[in-house]
GROMACS .gro file of C-alpha atoms in nm:
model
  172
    1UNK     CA    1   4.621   2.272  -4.797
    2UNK     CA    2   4.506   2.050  -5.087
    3UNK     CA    3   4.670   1.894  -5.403
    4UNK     CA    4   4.500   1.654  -5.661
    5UNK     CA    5   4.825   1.511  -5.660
    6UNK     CA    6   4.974   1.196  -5.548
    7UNK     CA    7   5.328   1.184  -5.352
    8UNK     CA    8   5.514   0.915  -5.321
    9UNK     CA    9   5.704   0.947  -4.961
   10UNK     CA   10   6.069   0.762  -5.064
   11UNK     CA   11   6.364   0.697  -4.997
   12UNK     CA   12   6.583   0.383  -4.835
   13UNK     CA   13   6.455   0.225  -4.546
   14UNK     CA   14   6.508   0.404  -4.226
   15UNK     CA   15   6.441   0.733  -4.367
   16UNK     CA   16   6.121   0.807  -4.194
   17UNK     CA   17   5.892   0.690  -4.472
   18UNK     CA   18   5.584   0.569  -4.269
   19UNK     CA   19   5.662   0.839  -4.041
   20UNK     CA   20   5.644   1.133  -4.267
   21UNK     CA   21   5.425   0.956  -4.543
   22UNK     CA   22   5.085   1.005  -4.320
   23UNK     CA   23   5.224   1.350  -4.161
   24UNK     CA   24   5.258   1.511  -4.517
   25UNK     CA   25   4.930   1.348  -4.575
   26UNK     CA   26   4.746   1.499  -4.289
   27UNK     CA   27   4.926   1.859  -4.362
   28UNK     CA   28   4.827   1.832  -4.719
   29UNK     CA   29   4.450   1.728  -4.631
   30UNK     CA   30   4.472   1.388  -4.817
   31UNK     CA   31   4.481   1.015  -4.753
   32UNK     CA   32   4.769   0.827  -4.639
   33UNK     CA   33   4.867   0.477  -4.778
   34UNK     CA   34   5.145   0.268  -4.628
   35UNK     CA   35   5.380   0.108  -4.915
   36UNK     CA   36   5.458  -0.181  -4.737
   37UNK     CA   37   5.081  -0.277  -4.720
   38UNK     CA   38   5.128  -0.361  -5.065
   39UNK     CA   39   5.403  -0.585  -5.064
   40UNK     CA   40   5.293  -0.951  -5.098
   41UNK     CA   41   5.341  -1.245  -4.822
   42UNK     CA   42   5.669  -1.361  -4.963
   43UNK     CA   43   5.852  -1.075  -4.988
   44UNK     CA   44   5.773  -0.967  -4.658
   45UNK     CA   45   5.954  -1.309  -4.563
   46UNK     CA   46   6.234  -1.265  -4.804
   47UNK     CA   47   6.295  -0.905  -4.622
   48UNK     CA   48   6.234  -1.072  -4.284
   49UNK     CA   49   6.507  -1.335  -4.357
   50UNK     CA   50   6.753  -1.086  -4.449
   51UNK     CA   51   6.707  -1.096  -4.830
   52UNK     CA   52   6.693  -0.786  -5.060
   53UNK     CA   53   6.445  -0.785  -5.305
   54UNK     CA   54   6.486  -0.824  -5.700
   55UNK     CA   55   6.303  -0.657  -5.939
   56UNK     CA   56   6.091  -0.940  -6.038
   57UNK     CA   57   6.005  -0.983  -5.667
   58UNK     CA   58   5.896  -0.602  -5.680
   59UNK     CA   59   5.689  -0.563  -5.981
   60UNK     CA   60   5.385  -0.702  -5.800
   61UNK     CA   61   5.409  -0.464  -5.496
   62UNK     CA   62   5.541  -0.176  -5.768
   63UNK     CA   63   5.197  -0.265  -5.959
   64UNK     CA   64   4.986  -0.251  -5.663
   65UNK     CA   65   5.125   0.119  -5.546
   66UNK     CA   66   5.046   0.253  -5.922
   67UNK     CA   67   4.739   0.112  -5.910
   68UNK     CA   68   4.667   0.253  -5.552
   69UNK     CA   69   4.804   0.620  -5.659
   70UNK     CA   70   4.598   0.589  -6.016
   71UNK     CA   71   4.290   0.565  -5.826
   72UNK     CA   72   4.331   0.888  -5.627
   73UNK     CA   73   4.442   1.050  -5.967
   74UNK     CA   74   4.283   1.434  -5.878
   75UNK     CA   75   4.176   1.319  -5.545
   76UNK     CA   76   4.502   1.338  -5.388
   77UNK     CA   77   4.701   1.103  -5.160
   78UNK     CA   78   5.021   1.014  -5.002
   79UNK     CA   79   5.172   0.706  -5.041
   80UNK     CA   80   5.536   0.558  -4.893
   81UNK     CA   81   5.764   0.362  -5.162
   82UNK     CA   82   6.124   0.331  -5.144
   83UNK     CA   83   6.106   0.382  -5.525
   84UNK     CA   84   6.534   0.299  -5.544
   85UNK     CA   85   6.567   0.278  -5.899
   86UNK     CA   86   6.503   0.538  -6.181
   87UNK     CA   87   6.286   0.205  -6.338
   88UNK     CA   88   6.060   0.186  -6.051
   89UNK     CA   89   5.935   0.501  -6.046
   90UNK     CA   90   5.882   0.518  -6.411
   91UNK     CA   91   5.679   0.199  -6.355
   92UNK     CA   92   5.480   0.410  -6.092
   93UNK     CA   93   5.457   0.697  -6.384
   94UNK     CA   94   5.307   0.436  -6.627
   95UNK     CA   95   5.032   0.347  -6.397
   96UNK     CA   96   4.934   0.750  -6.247
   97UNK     CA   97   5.145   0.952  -6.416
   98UNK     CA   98   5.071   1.236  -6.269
   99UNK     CA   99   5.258   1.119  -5.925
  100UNK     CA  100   5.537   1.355  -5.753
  101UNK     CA  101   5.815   1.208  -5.533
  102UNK     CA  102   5.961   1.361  -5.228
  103UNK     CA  103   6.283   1.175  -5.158
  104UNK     CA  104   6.394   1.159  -4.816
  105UNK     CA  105   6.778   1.205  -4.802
  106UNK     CA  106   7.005   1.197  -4.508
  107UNK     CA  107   7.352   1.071  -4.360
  108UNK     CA  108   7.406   0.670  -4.353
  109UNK     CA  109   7.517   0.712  -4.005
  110UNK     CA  110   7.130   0.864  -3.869
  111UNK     CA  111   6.950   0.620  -4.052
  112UNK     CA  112   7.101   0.340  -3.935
  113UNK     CA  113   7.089   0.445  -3.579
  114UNK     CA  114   6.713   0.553  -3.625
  115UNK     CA  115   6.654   0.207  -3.787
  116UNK     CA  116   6.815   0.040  -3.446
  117UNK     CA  117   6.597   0.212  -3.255
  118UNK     CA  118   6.286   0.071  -3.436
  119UNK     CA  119   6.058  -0.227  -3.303
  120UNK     CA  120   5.854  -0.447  -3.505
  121UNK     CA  121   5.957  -0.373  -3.837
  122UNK     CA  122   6.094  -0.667  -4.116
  123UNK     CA  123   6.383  -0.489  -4.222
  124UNK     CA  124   6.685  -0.580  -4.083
  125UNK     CA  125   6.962  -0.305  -4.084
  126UNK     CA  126   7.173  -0.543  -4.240
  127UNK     CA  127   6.994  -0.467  -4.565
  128UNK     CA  128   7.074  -0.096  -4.586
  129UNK     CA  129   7.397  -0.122  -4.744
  130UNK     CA  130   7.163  -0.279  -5.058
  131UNK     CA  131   6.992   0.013  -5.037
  132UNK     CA  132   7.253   0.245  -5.106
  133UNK     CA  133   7.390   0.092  -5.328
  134UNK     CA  134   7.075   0.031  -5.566
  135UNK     CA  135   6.932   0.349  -5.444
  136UNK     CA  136   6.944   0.611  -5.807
  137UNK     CA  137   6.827   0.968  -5.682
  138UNK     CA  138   6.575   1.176  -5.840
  139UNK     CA  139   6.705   1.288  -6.150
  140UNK     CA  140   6.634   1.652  -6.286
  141UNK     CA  141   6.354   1.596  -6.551
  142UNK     CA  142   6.140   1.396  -6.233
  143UNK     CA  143   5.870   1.553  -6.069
  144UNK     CA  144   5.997   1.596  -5.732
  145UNK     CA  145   6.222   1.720  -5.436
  146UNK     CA  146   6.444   1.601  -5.203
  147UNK     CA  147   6.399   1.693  -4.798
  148UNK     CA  148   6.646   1.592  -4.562
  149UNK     CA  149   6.566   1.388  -4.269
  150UNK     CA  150   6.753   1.549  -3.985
  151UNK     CA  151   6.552   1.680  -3.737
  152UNK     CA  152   6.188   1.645  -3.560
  153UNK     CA  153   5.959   1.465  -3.831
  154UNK     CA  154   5.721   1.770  -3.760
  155UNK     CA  155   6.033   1.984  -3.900
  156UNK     CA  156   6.093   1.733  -4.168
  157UNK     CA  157   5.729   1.753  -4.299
  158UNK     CA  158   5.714   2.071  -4.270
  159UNK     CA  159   6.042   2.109  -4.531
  160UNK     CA  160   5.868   1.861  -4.754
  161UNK     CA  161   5.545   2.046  -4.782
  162UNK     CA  162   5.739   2.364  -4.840
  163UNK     CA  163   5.967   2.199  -5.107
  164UNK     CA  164   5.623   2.086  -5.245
  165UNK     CA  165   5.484   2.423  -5.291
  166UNK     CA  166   5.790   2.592  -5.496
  167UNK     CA  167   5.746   2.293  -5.775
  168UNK     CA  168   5.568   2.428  -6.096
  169UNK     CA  169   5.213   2.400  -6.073
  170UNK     CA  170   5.248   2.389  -5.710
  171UNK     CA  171   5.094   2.113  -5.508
  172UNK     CA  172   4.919   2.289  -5.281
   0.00000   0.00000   0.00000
């Protein structure tokens, strides 16, 4: 299975991003890129130390992603972004607007006990309840679908390739 399009994998943290991001990408023959790659030095830190993001600190990483997804533009790829706000993913539009978001939903409860469970990652659980509450789902006139993360991240990726394929002009 191919698309020339790009996904962006979102969703709040915990939700199985940079799990599912380079699983979708594999089932969907394209190239994976992980969101937080993009995310410069200091907001890494800012994360690290327990402090959400602003927008200003996220137009640089938002920037980068675009810029990442505009170059595969009818090549295809996969890319992980939480993508919270209605504004960031417009900003993602403006630089490949041709992008399609699959936005991993799923209780509070899970995803803080899968984010628990997690080693080595910068963000703290503490942070989640920012998350939520800056997190504005898809609305209807974005190119996209929701997929719920309960379950195996096989079954997961396997919902989100199939919600994929019943979009107009299918990516498939």
């Amino acid at each position: 299975m191919n698309t020339p399009h790009v996904v962006v994998v979102m969703g709040v943290a915990g939700t199985g991003k940079t799990t599912i991001g380079p699983l979708l990408a594999a089932r969907l023959g394209v190239p994976y890129a992980e969101g937080d790659d993009f995310h410069p030095q200091a907001n890494i830190a800012k994360m690290s130390a327990g402090t959400p993001l602003t927008d200003e600190d996220r137009g640089p990483w938002l920037d980068a992603i675009g810029e990442w997804a505009h170059g595969r533009a009818g090549l295809g790829g996969v890319v992980s972004c939480s993508a919270l706000k209605r504004s960031y993913r417009d900003r993602l539009r403006a630089a490949a607007p041709g992008v399609v978001f699959v936005h991993l939903t799923g209780d509070r409860a899970l995803i803080e006990d899968r984010m628990s469970h997690r080693q080595g990652h910068f963000m703290p659980t503490a942070l989640l309840d920012s998350q939520f509450a800056t997190l504005q789902p898809l609305e209807p006139d974005e190119a996209g679908v929701g997929v719920d993360v309960s379950g195996s991240p096989q079954e997961i990726t396997e919902r989100a390739a199939l919600a994929l394929a019943g979009l107009p002009e299918a990516v498939q």
